[in-house]
PDB file of C-alpha atoms in Angstrom:
ATOM      1  CA  GLN A   1       0.000   0.000   0.000  1.00 80.00           C
ATOM      2  CA  VAL A   2       1.418   3.353  -0.996  1.00 86.00           C
ATOM      3  CA  GLN A   3       2.523   5.863   1.605  1.00 92.00           C
ATOM      4  CA  LEU A   4       3.654   9.435   1.075  1.00 96.00           C
ATOM      5  CA  VAL A   5       6.583  10.189   3.353  1.00 96.00           C
ATOM      6  CA  GLN A   6       7.478  13.828   3.851  1.00 98.00           C
ATOM      7  CA  SER A   7      10.662  15.441   5.086  1.00 98.00           C
ATOM      8  CA  GLY A   8      11.005  16.756   8.612  1.00 98.00           C
ATOM      9  CA  ALA A   9      10.057  20.019  10.276  1.00 98.00           C
ATOM     10  CA  GLU A  10      11.869  23.210   9.363  1.00 97.00           C
ATOM     11  CA  VAL A  11      12.459  26.521  11.103  1.00 98.00           C
ATOM     12  CA  LYS A  12      13.186  29.388   8.732  1.00 98.00           C
ATOM     13  CA  THR A  13      13.768  33.109   8.965  1.00 98.00           C
ATOM     14  CA  PRO A  14      11.666  35.653   7.048  1.00 97.00           C
ATOM     15  CA  GLY A  15      12.862  36.140   3.477  1.00 97.00           C
ATOM     16  CA  SER A  16      14.482  32.720   3.258  1.00 97.00           C
ATOM     17  CA  ALA A  17      13.361  29.671   1.266  1.00 98.00           C
ATOM     18  CA  VAL A  18      12.388  26.122   2.195  1.00 98.00           C
ATOM     19  CA  LYS A  19      12.334  22.868   0.253  1.00 98.00           C
ATOM     20  CA  VAL A  20       9.997  20.094   1.383  1.00 98.00           C
ATOM     21  CA  SER A  21      10.061  16.606  -0.093  1.00 98.00           C
ATOM     22  CA  CYS A  22       7.367  13.961  -0.534  1.00 97.00           C
ATOM     23  CA  ARG A  23       8.439  10.413  -1.409  1.00 95.00           C
ATOM     24  CA  ALA A  24       6.106   7.651  -2.540  1.00 93.00           C
ATOM     25  CA  SER A  25       6.836   4.460  -0.636  1.00 87.00           C
ATOM     26  CA  GLY A  26       5.415   1.222  -2.014  1.00 81.00           C
ATOM     27  CA  ASP A  27       4.377   2.624  -5.380  1.00 76.00           C
ATOM     28  CA  THR A  28       5.419   5.007  -8.103  1.00 72.00           C
ATOM     29  CA  PHE A  29       3.834   8.231  -9.285  1.00 77.00           C
ATOM     30  CA  SER A  30       2.687   6.798 -12.618  1.00 77.00           C
ATOM     31  CA  SER A  31      -0.931   7.779 -13.440  1.00 85.00           C
ATOM     32  CA  TYR A  32      -1.090  10.142 -10.458  1.00 92.00           C
ATOM     33  CA  ALA A  33      -0.889  13.831  -9.734  1.00 95.00           C
ATOM     34  CA  ILE A  34       0.716  15.095  -6.548  1.00 96.00           C
ATOM     35  CA  ILE A  35      -0.549  18.297  -5.001  1.00 97.00           C
ATOM     36  CA  TRP A  36       0.547  20.427  -2.067  1.00 98.00           C
ATOM     37  CA  VAL A  37      -1.899  21.745   0.510  1.00 98.00           C
ATOM     38  CA  ARG A  38      -1.060  23.908   3.488  1.00 98.00           C
ATOM     39  CA  GLN A  39      -2.827  24.442   6.791  1.00 98.00           C
ATOM     40  CA  ALA A  40      -1.994  27.422   8.983  1.00 98.00           C
ATOM     41  CA  PRO A  41      -2.487  26.952  12.745  1.00 97.00           C
ATOM     42  CA  GLY A  42      -6.186  26.584  13.528  1.00 96.00           C
ATOM     43  CA  GLN A  43      -7.154  27.205   9.899  1.00 98.00           C
ATOM     44  CA  GLY A  44      -8.505  25.227   6.956  1.00 98.00           C
ATOM     45  CA  LEU A  45      -6.900  23.571   3.950  1.00 98.00           C
ATOM     46  CA  GLU A  46      -5.398  25.696   1.165  1.00 98.00           C
ATOM     47  CA  TRP A  47      -4.270  24.299  -2.205  1.00 98.00           C
ATOM     48  CA  MET A  48      -0.880  25.620  -3.339  1.00 98.00           C
ATOM     49  CA  GLY A  49      -0.138  23.775  -6.554  1.00 97.00           C
ATOM     50  CA  GLY A  50       0.470  20.382  -8.065  1.00 97.00           C
ATOM     51  CA  ILE A  51       2.370  18.328 -10.608  1.00 96.00           C
ATOM     52  CA  ILE A  52       1.793  15.338 -12.843  1.00 94.00           C
ATOM     53  CA  PRO A  53       5.211  13.656 -12.567  1.00 90.00           C
ATOM     54  CA  ILE A  54       4.991  11.591 -15.757  1.00 89.00           C
ATOM     55  CA  PHE A  55       4.390  14.799 -17.727  1.00 89.00           C
ATOM     56  CA  GLY A  56       6.538  17.046 -15.562  1.00 86.00           C
ATOM     57  CA  SER A  57       3.964  19.828 -15.792  1.00 88.00           C
ATOM     58  CA  ALA A  58       3.177  21.865 -12.694  1.00 96.00           C
ATOM     59  CA  ASN A  59       0.418  24.351 -11.988  1.00 96.00           C
ATOM     60  CA  TYR A  60       0.007  26.774  -9.116  1.00 97.00           C
ATOM     61  CA  ALA A  61      -2.688  28.614  -7.217  1.00 96.00           C
ATOM     62  CA  GLN A  62      -2.688  32.253  -8.224  1.00 95.00           C
ATOM     63  CA  GLN A  63      -1.818  33.526  -4.751  1.00 95.00           C
ATOM     64  CA  PHE A  64       1.411  31.517  -4.751  1.00 95.00           C
ATOM     65  CA  GLN A  65       2.557  32.205  -8.330  1.00 93.00           C
ATOM     66  CA  GLY A  66       6.151  33.369  -8.370  1.00 94.00           C
ATOM     67  CA  ARG A  67       6.966  32.134  -4.839  1.00 96.00           C
ATOM     68  CA  VAL A  68       6.351  28.403  -5.254  1.00 98.00           C
ATOM     69  CA  SER A  69       8.026  25.824  -7.454  1.00 98.00           C
ATOM     70  CA  ILE A  70       7.056  22.143  -7.626  1.00 98.00           C
ATOM     71  CA  ALA A  71       9.265  19.538  -9.257  1.00 96.00           C
ATOM     72  CA  ALA A  72       9.407  15.744  -9.488  1.00 95.00           C
ATOM     73  CA  ASP A  73      12.232  13.209  -9.569  1.00 93.00           C
ATOM     74  CA  ASP A  74      10.907  10.021 -11.139  1.00 88.00           C
ATOM     75  CA  SER A  75      14.055   8.060 -10.305  1.00 88.00           C
ATOM     76  CA  THR A  76      13.345   8.387  -6.566  1.00 91.00           C
ATOM     77  CA  SER A  77       9.527   8.812  -6.737  1.00 91.00           C
ATOM     78  CA  THR A  78       9.917  12.131  -4.936  1.00 94.00           C
ATOM     79  CA  VAL A  79       8.136  15.438  -5.411  1.00 96.00           C
ATOM     80  CA  TYR A  80       9.565  18.677  -4.075  1.00 98.00           C
ATOM     81  CA  LEU A  81       7.927  21.902  -2.976  1.00 98.00           C
ATOM     82  CA  GLU A  82      10.206  24.925  -2.949  1.00 98.00           C
ATOM     83  CA  PHE A  83       8.756  28.031  -1.318  1.00 94.00           C
ATOM     84  CA  SER A  84      10.697  31.285  -1.343  1.00 95.00           C
ATOM     85  CA  THR A  85      10.579  34.709   0.312  1.00 96.00           C
ATOM     86  CA  LEU A  86       8.981  33.229   3.408  1.00 97.00           C
ATOM     87  CA  ARG A  87       6.827  35.408   5.667  1.00 97.00           C
ATOM     88  CA  PHE A  88       5.675  34.918   9.256  1.00 97.00           C
ATOM     89  CA  GLU A  89       2.192  34.068   7.923  1.00 97.00           C
ATOM     90  CA  ASP A  90       3.617  31.137   5.916  1.00 98.00           C
ATOM     91  CA  THR A  91       3.983  29.234   9.187  1.00 98.00           C
ATOM     92  CA  ALA A  92       1.870  26.151   8.551  1.00 98.00           C
ATOM     93  CA  VAL A  93       1.790  22.405   8.131  1.00 98.00           C
ATOM     94  CA  TYR A  94       2.429  21.510   4.496  1.00 98.00           C
ATOM     95  CA  TYR A  95       0.873  18.317   3.140  1.00 98.00           C
ATOM     96  CA  CYS A  96       1.416  16.462  -0.095  1.00 98.00           C
ATOM     97  CA  ALA A  97      -1.468  14.359  -1.393  1.00 98.00           C
ATOM     98  CA  ARG A  98      -2.038  11.991  -4.304  1.00 96.00           C
ATOM     99  CA  SER A  99      -4.797  11.946  -6.865  1.00 96.00           C
ATOM    100  CA  LYS A 100      -5.295   9.356  -9.586  1.00 93.00           C
ATOM    101  CA  LEU A 101      -5.484  11.275 -12.849  1.00 90.00           C
ATOM    102  CA  GLY A 102      -9.064  12.265 -13.592  1.00 89.00           C
ATOM    103  CA  SER A 103     -10.442  10.891 -10.307  1.00 93.00           C
ATOM    104  CA  GLY A 104     -11.152  14.252  -8.679  1.00 93.00           C
ATOM    105  CA  TYR A 105     -10.166  13.223  -5.171  1.00 97.00           C
ATOM    106  CA  LEU A 106      -7.109  12.772  -2.947  1.00 98.00           C
ATOM    107  CA  ASP A 107      -6.777   9.184  -1.804  1.00 96.00           C
ATOM    108  CA  THR A 108      -3.455   9.330   0.040  1.00 96.00           C
ATOM    109  CA  TRP A 109      -1.874  12.087   2.137  1.00 98.00           C
ATOM    110  CA  GLY A 110       1.574  12.595   3.547  1.00 98.00           C
ATOM    111  CA  GLN A 111       2.010  12.999   7.288  1.00 98.00           C
ATOM    112  CA  GLY A 112       2.602  16.744   6.976  1.00 98.00           C
ATOM    113  CA  THR A 113       5.673  18.937   7.442  1.00 98.00           C
ATOM    114  CA  LEU A 114       5.651  21.856   9.842  1.00 98.00           C
ATOM    115  CA  VAL A 115       7.391  24.940   8.489  1.00 98.00           C
ATOM    116  CA  ALA A 116       7.806  27.621  11.129  1.00 98.00           C
ATOM    117  CA  VAL A 117       8.903  31.092  10.078  1.00 98.00           C
ATOM    118  CA  SER A 118      10.486  32.910  12.950  1.00 97.00           C
ATOM    119  CA  SER A 119      13.089  35.570  13.509  1.00 95.00           C
TER     120      SER A 119
ATOM    121  CA  GLU B   1     -13.085  30.477  -9.532  1.00 90.00           C
ATOM    122  CA  ILE B   2     -15.354  28.096  -7.636  1.00 95.00           C
ATOM    123  CA  VAL B   3     -15.882  28.895  -3.959  1.00 97.00           C
ATOM    124  CA  LEU B   4     -17.167  26.224  -1.561  1.00 98.00           C
ATOM    125  CA  THR B   5     -19.100  27.411   1.489  1.00 98.00           C
ATOM    126  CA  GLN B   6     -19.698  24.945   4.304  1.00 98.00           C
ATOM    127  CA  SER B   7     -22.326  25.224   6.983  1.00 97.00           C
ATOM    128  CA  PRO B   8     -22.648  25.241   9.845  1.00 98.00           C
ATOM    129  CA  ALA B   9     -19.174  26.212  11.042  1.00 98.00           C
ATOM    130  CA  THR B  10     -19.702  24.140  14.190  1.00 98.00           C
ATOM    131  CA  LEU B  11     -22.168  21.356  14.901  1.00 98.00           C
ATOM    132  CA  SER B  12     -22.637  20.339  18.534  1.00 98.00           C
ATOM    133  CA  LEU B  13     -24.063  16.832  18.880  1.00 97.00           C
ATOM    134  CA  SER B  14     -24.318  13.963  21.301  1.00 97.00           C
ATOM    135  CA  PRO B  15     -23.157  10.466  20.315  1.00 97.00           C
ATOM    136  CA  GLY B  16     -25.934   8.645  18.492  1.00 97.00           C
ATOM    137  CA  GLU B  17     -27.382  11.792  16.926  1.00 98.00           C
ATOM    138  CA  ARG B  18     -27.565  12.472  13.205  1.00 98.00           C
ATOM    139  CA  ALA B  19     -25.151  14.952  11.629  1.00 98.00           C
ATOM    140  CA  THR B  20     -25.970  16.855   8.466  1.00 98.00           C
ATOM    141  CA  LEU B  21     -23.185  18.946   6.944  1.00 98.00           C
ATOM    142  CA  SER B  22     -23.697  21.229   3.962  1.00 98.00           C
ATOM    143  CA  CYS B  23     -21.334  22.310   1.187  1.00 98.00           C
ATOM    144  CA  ARG B  24     -22.543  24.890  -1.326  1.00 98.00           C
ATOM    145  CA  ALA B  25     -20.649  25.735  -4.515  1.00 98.00           C
ATOM    146  CA  SER B  26     -20.680  29.252  -5.963  1.00 98.00           C
ATOM    147  CA  GLU B  27     -21.761  27.797  -9.310  1.00 97.00           C
ATOM    148  CA  SER B  28     -22.933  24.448 -10.595  1.00 97.00           C
ATOM    149  CA  VAL B  29     -20.216  21.776 -10.575  1.00 97.00           C
ATOM    150  CA  SER B  30     -19.942  18.160 -11.620  1.00 96.00           C
ATOM    151  CA  SER B  31     -20.646  15.887  -8.674  1.00 97.00           C
ATOM    152  CA  SER B  32     -17.916  13.560  -9.980  1.00 96.00           C
ATOM    153  CA  TYR B  33     -15.331  15.976  -8.584  1.00 97.00           C
ATOM    154  CA  ILE B  34     -16.779  16.580  -5.121  1.00 98.00           C
ATOM    155  CA  ALA B  35     -15.145  14.809  -2.172  1.00 98.00           C
ATOM    156  CA  TRP B  36     -15.343  14.934   1.615  1.00 98.00           C
ATOM    157  CA  TYR B  37     -12.530  14.513   4.142  1.00 98.00           C
ATOM    158  CA  GLN B  38     -12.323  14.069   7.900  1.00 98.00           C
ATOM    159  CA  GLN B  39      -9.461  15.580   9.877  1.00 98.00           C
ATOM    160  CA  LYS B  40      -8.671  14.886  13.504  1.00 98.00           C
ATOM    161  CA  PRO B  41      -6.252  17.058  15.531  1.00 97.00           C
ATOM    162  CA  GLY B  42      -2.628  16.462  14.622  1.00 96.00           C
ATOM    163  CA  GLN B  43      -3.527  14.197  11.699  1.00 98.00           C
ATOM    164  CA  ALA B  44      -3.671  14.532   7.940  1.00 98.00           C
ATOM    165  CA  PRO B  45      -7.103  14.614   6.308  1.00 98.00           C
ATOM    166  CA  ARG B  46      -8.675  11.260   5.442  1.00 98.00           C
ATOM    167  CA  LEU B  47     -10.833  10.652   2.381  1.00 98.00           C
ATOM    168  CA  LEU B  48     -14.426   9.740   3.298  1.00 98.00           C
ATOM    169  CA  ILE B  49     -16.522  10.288   0.172  1.00 98.00           C
ATOM    170  CA  TYR B  50     -15.660  10.766  -3.508  1.00 98.00           C
ATOM    171  CA  GLY B  51     -17.838  11.496  -6.503  1.00 97.00           C
ATOM    172  CA  ALA B  52     -20.259  13.150  -4.052  1.00 98.00           C
ATOM    173  CA  SER B  53     -21.764   9.864  -2.889  1.00 98.00           C
ATOM    174  CA  ASN B  54     -19.216   7.031  -2.994  1.00 98.00           C
ATOM    175  CA  ARG B  55     -17.666   5.847   0.252  1.00 98.00           C
ATOM    176  CA  ALA B  56     -13.908   5.401   0.207  1.00 98.00           C
ATOM    177  CA  THR B  57     -12.373   2.072   1.147  1.00 96.00           C
ATOM    178  CA  GLY B  58     -12.895   1.188   4.794  1.00 97.00           C
ATOM    179  CA  ILE B  59     -15.329   4.009   5.548  1.00 98.00           C
ATOM    180  CA  PRO B  60     -18.294   2.878   7.694  1.00 98.00           C
ATOM    181  CA  ASP B  61     -21.736   2.982   6.120  1.00 97.00           C
ATOM    182  CA  ARG B  62     -22.986   5.506   8.677  1.00 98.00           C
ATOM    183  CA  PHE B  63     -21.236   8.062   6.444  1.00 98.00           C
ATOM    184  CA  SER B  64     -23.104   9.017   3.290  1.00 98.00           C
ATOM    185  CA  GLY B  65     -22.884  11.773   0.722  1.00 98.00           C
ATOM    186  CA  SER B  66     -25.441  13.249  -1.624  1.00 98.00           C
ATOM    187  CA  GLY B  67     -26.156  16.247  -3.786  1.00 98.00           C
ATOM    188  CA  SER B  68     -25.765  17.745  -7.215  1.00 98.00           C
ATOM    189  CA  GLY B  69     -25.359  21.091  -8.920  1.00 97.00           C
ATOM    190  CA  THR B  70     -24.443  23.555  -6.185  1.00 98.00           C
ATOM    191  CA  ASP B  71     -25.629  21.759  -3.040  1.00 98.00           C
ATOM    192  CA  PHE B  72     -23.910  18.786  -1.458  1.00 98.00           C
ATOM    193  CA  THR B  73     -24.422  17.069   1.881  1.00 98.00           C
ATOM    194  CA  LEU B  74     -22.437  14.769   4.127  1.00 98.00           C
ATOM    195  CA  THR B  75     -24.568  12.813   6.591  1.00 98.00           C
ATOM    196  CA  ILE B  76     -23.460  10.780   9.569  1.00 98.00           C
ATOM    197  CA  SER B  77     -26.484   8.674  10.459  1.00 98.00           C
ATOM    198  CA  ARG B  78     -25.474   8.112  14.106  1.00 98.00           C
ATOM    199  CA  VAL B  79     -22.403   9.935  15.329  1.00 98.00           C
ATOM    200  CA  GLU B  80     -19.901   7.685  17.097  1.00 98.00           C
ATOM    201  CA  PRO B  81     -17.341   9.016  19.632  1.00 97.00           C
ATOM    202  CA  GLU B  82     -14.539   8.611  17.078  1.00 98.00           C
ATOM    203  CA  ASP B  83     -16.376  10.777  14.513  1.00 98.00           C
ATOM    204  CA  PHE B  84     -15.840  14.089  16.295  1.00 98.00           C
ATOM    205  CA  ALA B  85     -13.519  16.008  14.001  1.00 98.00           C
ATOM    206  CA  VAL B  86     -13.416  18.685  11.299  1.00 98.00           C
ATOM    207  CA  PHE B  87     -14.910  17.837   7.907  1.00 98.00           C
ATOM    208  CA  TYR B  88     -13.977  19.466   4.607  1.00 98.00           C
ATOM    209  CA  CYS B  89     -15.573  19.340   1.192  1.00 98.00           C
ATOM    210  CA  GLN B  90     -13.392  19.656  -1.912  1.00 98.00           C
ATOM    211  CA  TYR B  91     -13.831  20.317  -5.613  1.00 98.00           C
ATOM    212  CA  ASN B  92     -11.327  19.469  -8.359  1.00 96.00           C
ATOM    213  CA  GLY B  93     -11.731  21.866 -11.250  1.00 89.00           C
ATOM    214  CA  ARG B  94     -11.126  21.324 -14.955  1.00 83.00           C
ATOM    215  CA  SER B  95      -7.906  23.307 -14.976  1.00 83.00           C
ATOM    216  CA  ARG B  96      -6.321  21.068 -12.341  1.00 91.00           C
ATOM    217  CA  THR B  97      -7.287  23.417  -9.536  1.00 95.00           C
ATOM    218  CA  TRP B  98      -8.368  22.247  -6.110  1.00 97.00           C
ATOM    219  CA  THR B  99     -10.768  24.089  -3.829  1.00 98.00           C
ATOM    220  CA  PHE B 100     -11.656  23.299  -0.225  1.00 98.00           C
ATOM    221  CA  GLY B 101     -14.496  24.509   1.921  1.00 98.00           C
ATOM    222  CA  GLN B 102     -13.591  26.212   5.176  1.00 98.00           C
ATOM    223  CA  GLY B 103     -14.615  23.192   7.228  1.00 98.00           C
ATOM    224  CA  THR B 104     -17.315  22.143   9.673  1.00 98.00           C
ATOM    225  CA  LYS B 105     -16.315  21.104  13.169  1.00 98.00           C
ATOM    226  CA  VAL B 106     -18.441  18.368  14.711  1.00 98.00           C
ATOM    227  CA  GLU B 107     -18.008  18.626  18.461  1.00 98.00           C
ATOM    228  CA  VAL B 108     -19.399  16.923  21.534  1.00 96.00           C
ATOM    229  CA  LYS B 109     -22.471  18.630  22.939  1.00 94.00           C
TER     230      LYS B 109
END
């Protein structure tokens, strides 16, 4: 059974960048899209962007355009989220999640990665 | 851009009661791309319902989904102690966008 395993918690200073990874364990990314969703403390779920690894094409939510980059490494079944120019309000748990192409739902989620932005 | 509005924000119930959660889309959407998730504190969301009315693998039959067009509903026929959590609806748009409602918290009365 596939699991999405994310990298560990990060503490960053304002203006810096962070790179979070999401590795598929027990399966590959073929026929799936991987998306990133963040959740600020006490808040709801917010879609940031996603990628279809077999095509290598990423798309992003408008509010994150220019600050977020998503890339995939097929050889290690890993997807990366790179988020730059961090602000205090970017403190959140960042989740990756998997969707079978065309299914319309997210069947598997990573455990989440806390990114804390602090001076 | 589709906006999903969930109501109520909080639902206070006793175990054994029926829970009815609403998700309204800002315009008509295909029910094939509506899903519901449950999230407990400190955990990732878990898929409950996909295609508006299909239970995901391992989800008890006390959970059901319905709706079409702009109005969708998640029903828990008899709330069990382990069901208290926050529930989110989600829509996957044509242009590979993903939208979530703001969530409904089901809490112990």
